[in-house]
Each structure stands twice: as structure tokens, then as C-alpha cells.
């Protein structure tokens, strides 16, 4: 199944398909037509057909999609058919929120350790996950085959720590710090810039009011 | 300054301009050429000129942009030249992370109250912000002119609470619940779907590895 050349817009939409298909599956539904899926997800049926065609289709004319099959195939595309070991770097409220979110685990994202530089919280446990000092980062990443680091630090520290993480072998950074990280091209960075999201909300509010 | 017809892609980029201009301003820089801004932000100079032309330009040929002026104008467009009163509905770790993030306040987003249904945390204070019971939502929203609600609740409760919030007069919902809210068209919803973001990271990791 070729993944090259799939547009970012399609990739952005895949997790949403995955979510809806998961809910249909939980509700016991075995098949769905692109028309019904379209109504449910509030996108056009032709968009759905086009999106899923990128991956070879999965559907049959007049028969609809097999929900479980499609769910599993999209899961494979998203790389969540296997486990990903995660660490949380920065164990304030946001880091703790992430460590506490058991739903990530259901999807195969396992938080193996948390880190902070604040001695007052080092040693504490969140859902059985120990908060360690920053000095332990390198060894922990190597001996636990950690692939992803959630970076929930103030932006002043984020750049330097991100560089170290890459040196220690981290492949993907889930970046909550409000900064654009400059890292080697083979490192995957996914940004969650909350204040930018809040500004977009504010922009749209201002526009609606006019 | 006409805002209609500006593409979503441009709007998405505005907060990033705002962030970089703010940093330049803090560093004392008065002017910047589109070329220099382009290098700094790692986008093409023509993209920058095009984006800013949507709002009438702000720049002069051979002279560059006035950093502070551009920063303030984009701030006005984003609606952050005025205060927005916020409540946080759902006072778990994520809700507390948001209430604690003083940076939002700098941008004019003021968290006025927090809410939860868990009696064990009702009455507690986070940075001086009181956690109240869900029964107090309606009165609080009305008497404090709350415009935005951050919805940091499990998805099972989110839909019902969102409907109530709209009934009480909330205009914008910053939705962290992993669900697509179905609300009247004049209500602005900005979604932060963390698990979808994590899946995109995983997708890109899987693609890089191949």
C-alpha cells in the first residue's frame, strides 16, 4: 500500500475516520456506505471515496465499507497496530494530563517514564509512572527503547532539551512548547501550539460578531 | 480592513506571524524585511507578502515591515486587542494546565472560573481561580460575561454540557473532548484533539522509517 504522495490534508483527516469507524465498531455495525458515513461525519461522500481511494479503496460498489476491516487498515497506516513507547518531558499539569490519559494507551502509546527538573516532584508517581530527573533521560531512553517524547516544557528550555532528546535517540517529538524546533530532517515533530489555537478561536469569534 | 474571504490556511498562519513578531519586538527590532522574516520563519518571502497582502499589506517596498505596527495590527485581526473572559469546564489535569498557563492571560484571555462535577475538588483554588460545581455554570456565565469555555471533559459528558453552555450564552468553545460537537452555526468551535495529533505523529514516524 503506497503511502508516498498522499496529501497532508488527507493524512490530517485519517485519525477522524479512525475515530468514527471505532465508534461504529463499538456499536456493532459491520458495514457502512460512503453515503451514510458522509452524513455521520458531515463531509461529502465524494470526499470520503477520494480519501479512501488514496489507500486502494477498501470499498465495493453497492456494498459499502467493511467497518472493522477499514478500521484496522487505517490503524496500520497510522502506525497504531504496534506499540510506541513514550516519555513525558516536563511533568507539570500538562505533562501529568498526558500521562493520565489512558486513552492513548488503548491506541498503543505507552507512557514509560516522566521527567522534570523540579526536585520537589522528582520521585512522585503518576498512575504508576515515576517522575525522574533530567539527568536520567539519556539512559532511560536507550534502555527502554523510547521512540516518542512529549515535550511539555516552557519554551525557554524546550530547544536545548529537544536537541538532547534527539542525541539520545528519540525519533518523534510531540511538541507542546510554543516554539518551532529546529531539528534534523529525519526527526518527526508534531506541534500542539495551544495559544495559537486559542487565537484562532478568538479570530473566528471576532469575525462572527461582525 | 476586510476579513471576508480570507482562506483558512492564512488564518491558521496568523498566530505564528504574531508569535515571531512578538519575539522580534521583545528583542528590540523595529523593522524587518520580508526576506529576513522569511528566513526566520522558514517560509518563502512570497508567501509572507501574499499572506500579509490579505490584510492590506502593512509593508513598504525596500523598507520592510514595521514590527510593532504589524504585531499590533495582527493582534487586532486576531481579536486579542481586547479581553476575553474564559471558563474552564472540567478541572482535571488538563483543565488545571490551562488555568495555570499565565501566557494566555498576557494575550487577554482571562480565566474567570473553573467547574467540575467532582465534589472532592469543588471549592479548591488554582492560581486563585475557584473550582465551582456544574450547577453554578449558568449564573456564573451570565453575571461574568463569559465568552469562551474550554471544554476539558471526557467525551461522554461533553456533548450535553456543550449544549448547556450555548444555552447560557457562551459564544466560543475550545473543545478538548474527542468528539465533534454539533452546535448552532453562530457558535465558534476550535478543536484540540490530542489523540488525533498523536496519531499523525505516529503516521509520520511510520512513513519516515520506510
mmCIF file with all atom_site columns, N, CA and C in Angstrom, chain A residues 7 50 77 89 133 145 162 172:
data_model
loop_
_atom_site.group_PDB
_atom_site.id
_atom_site.type_symbol
_atom_site.label_atom_id
_atom_site.label_alt_id
_atom_site.label_comp_id
_atom_site.label_asym_id
_atom_site.label_entity_id
_atom_site.label_seq_id
_atom_site.pdbx_PDB_ins_code
_atom_site.Cartn_x
_atom_site.Cartn_y
_atom_site.Cartn_z
_atom_site.occupancy
_atom_site.B_iso_or_equiv
_atom_site.pdbx_formal_charge
_atom_site.auth_seq_id
_atom_site.auth_comp_id
_atom_site.auth_asym_id
_atom_site.auth_atom_id
_atom_site.pdbx_PDB_model_num
ATOM 1  N N  . UNK A 1 7   ? -1.551  13.507 0.253  1.00 0.00 ? 7   UNK A N  1
ATOM 2  C CA . UNK A 1 7   ? -1.503  14.907 0.677  1.00 0.00 ? 7   UNK A CA 1
ATOM 3  C C  . UNK A 1 7   ? -1.664  15.023 2.190  1.00 0.00 ? 7   UNK A C  1
ATOM 4  N N  . UNK A 1 50  ? -12.802 9.674  -2.335 1.00 0.00 ? 50  UNK A N  1
ATOM 5  C CA . UNK A 1 50  ? -11.475 10.122 -2.779 1.00 0.00 ? 50  UNK A CA 1
ATOM 6  C C  . UNK A 1 50  ? -10.398 9.844  -1.742 1.00 0.00 ? 50  UNK A C  1
ATOM 7  N N  . UNK A 1 77  ? -2.070  2.029  8.777  1.00 0.00 ? 77  UNK A N  1
ATOM 8  C CA . UNK A 1 77  ? -1.494  3.196  8.104  1.00 0.00 ? 77  UNK A CA 1
ATOM 9  C C  . UNK A 1 77  ? -1.001  4.216  9.113  1.00 0.00 ? 77  UNK A C  1
ATOM 10 N N  . UNK A 1 89  ? 8.368   14.727 28.942 1.00 0.00 ? 89  UNK A N  1
ATOM 11 C CA . UNK A 1 89  ? 9.456   15.551 29.453 1.00 0.00 ? 89  UNK A CA 1
ATOM 12 C C  . UNK A 1 89  ? 8.887   16.910 29.848 1.00 0.00 ? 89  UNK A C  1
ATOM 13 N N  . UNK A 1 133 ? 14.630  12.547 37.201 1.00 0.00 ? 133 UNK A N  1
ATOM 14 C CA . UNK A 1 133 ? 15.360  13.796 36.941 1.00 0.00 ? 133 UNK A CA 1
ATOM 15 C C  . UNK A 1 133 ? 15.844  13.820 35.494 1.00 0.00 ? 133 UNK A C  1
ATOM 16 N N  . UNK A 1 145 ? 13.995  1.682  24.953 1.00 0.00 ? 145 UNK A N  1
ATOM 17 C CA . UNK A 1 145 ? 13.624  1.847  23.538 1.00 0.00 ? 145 UNK A CA 1
ATOM 18 C C  . UNK A 1 145 ? 12.475  2.836  23.358 1.00 0.00 ? 145 UNK A C  1
ATOM 19 N N  . UNK A 1 162 ? 15.236  19.411 23.483 1.00 0.00 ? 162 UNK A N  1
ATOM 20 C CA . UNK A 1 162 ? 14.902  18.694 22.250 1.00 0.00 ? 162 UNK A CA 1
ATOM 21 C C  . UNK A 1 162 ? 16.171  18.193 21.562 1.00 0.00 ? 162 UNK A C  1
ATOM 22 N N  . UNK A 1 172 ? 10.622  10.894 17.422 1.00 0.00 ? 172 UNK A N  1
ATOM 23 C CA . UNK A 1 172 ? 9.485   11.778 17.219 1.00 0.00 ? 172 UNK A CA 1
ATOM 24 C C  . UNK A 1 172 ? 9.251   12.653 18.440 1.00 0.00 ? 172 UNK A C  1
#
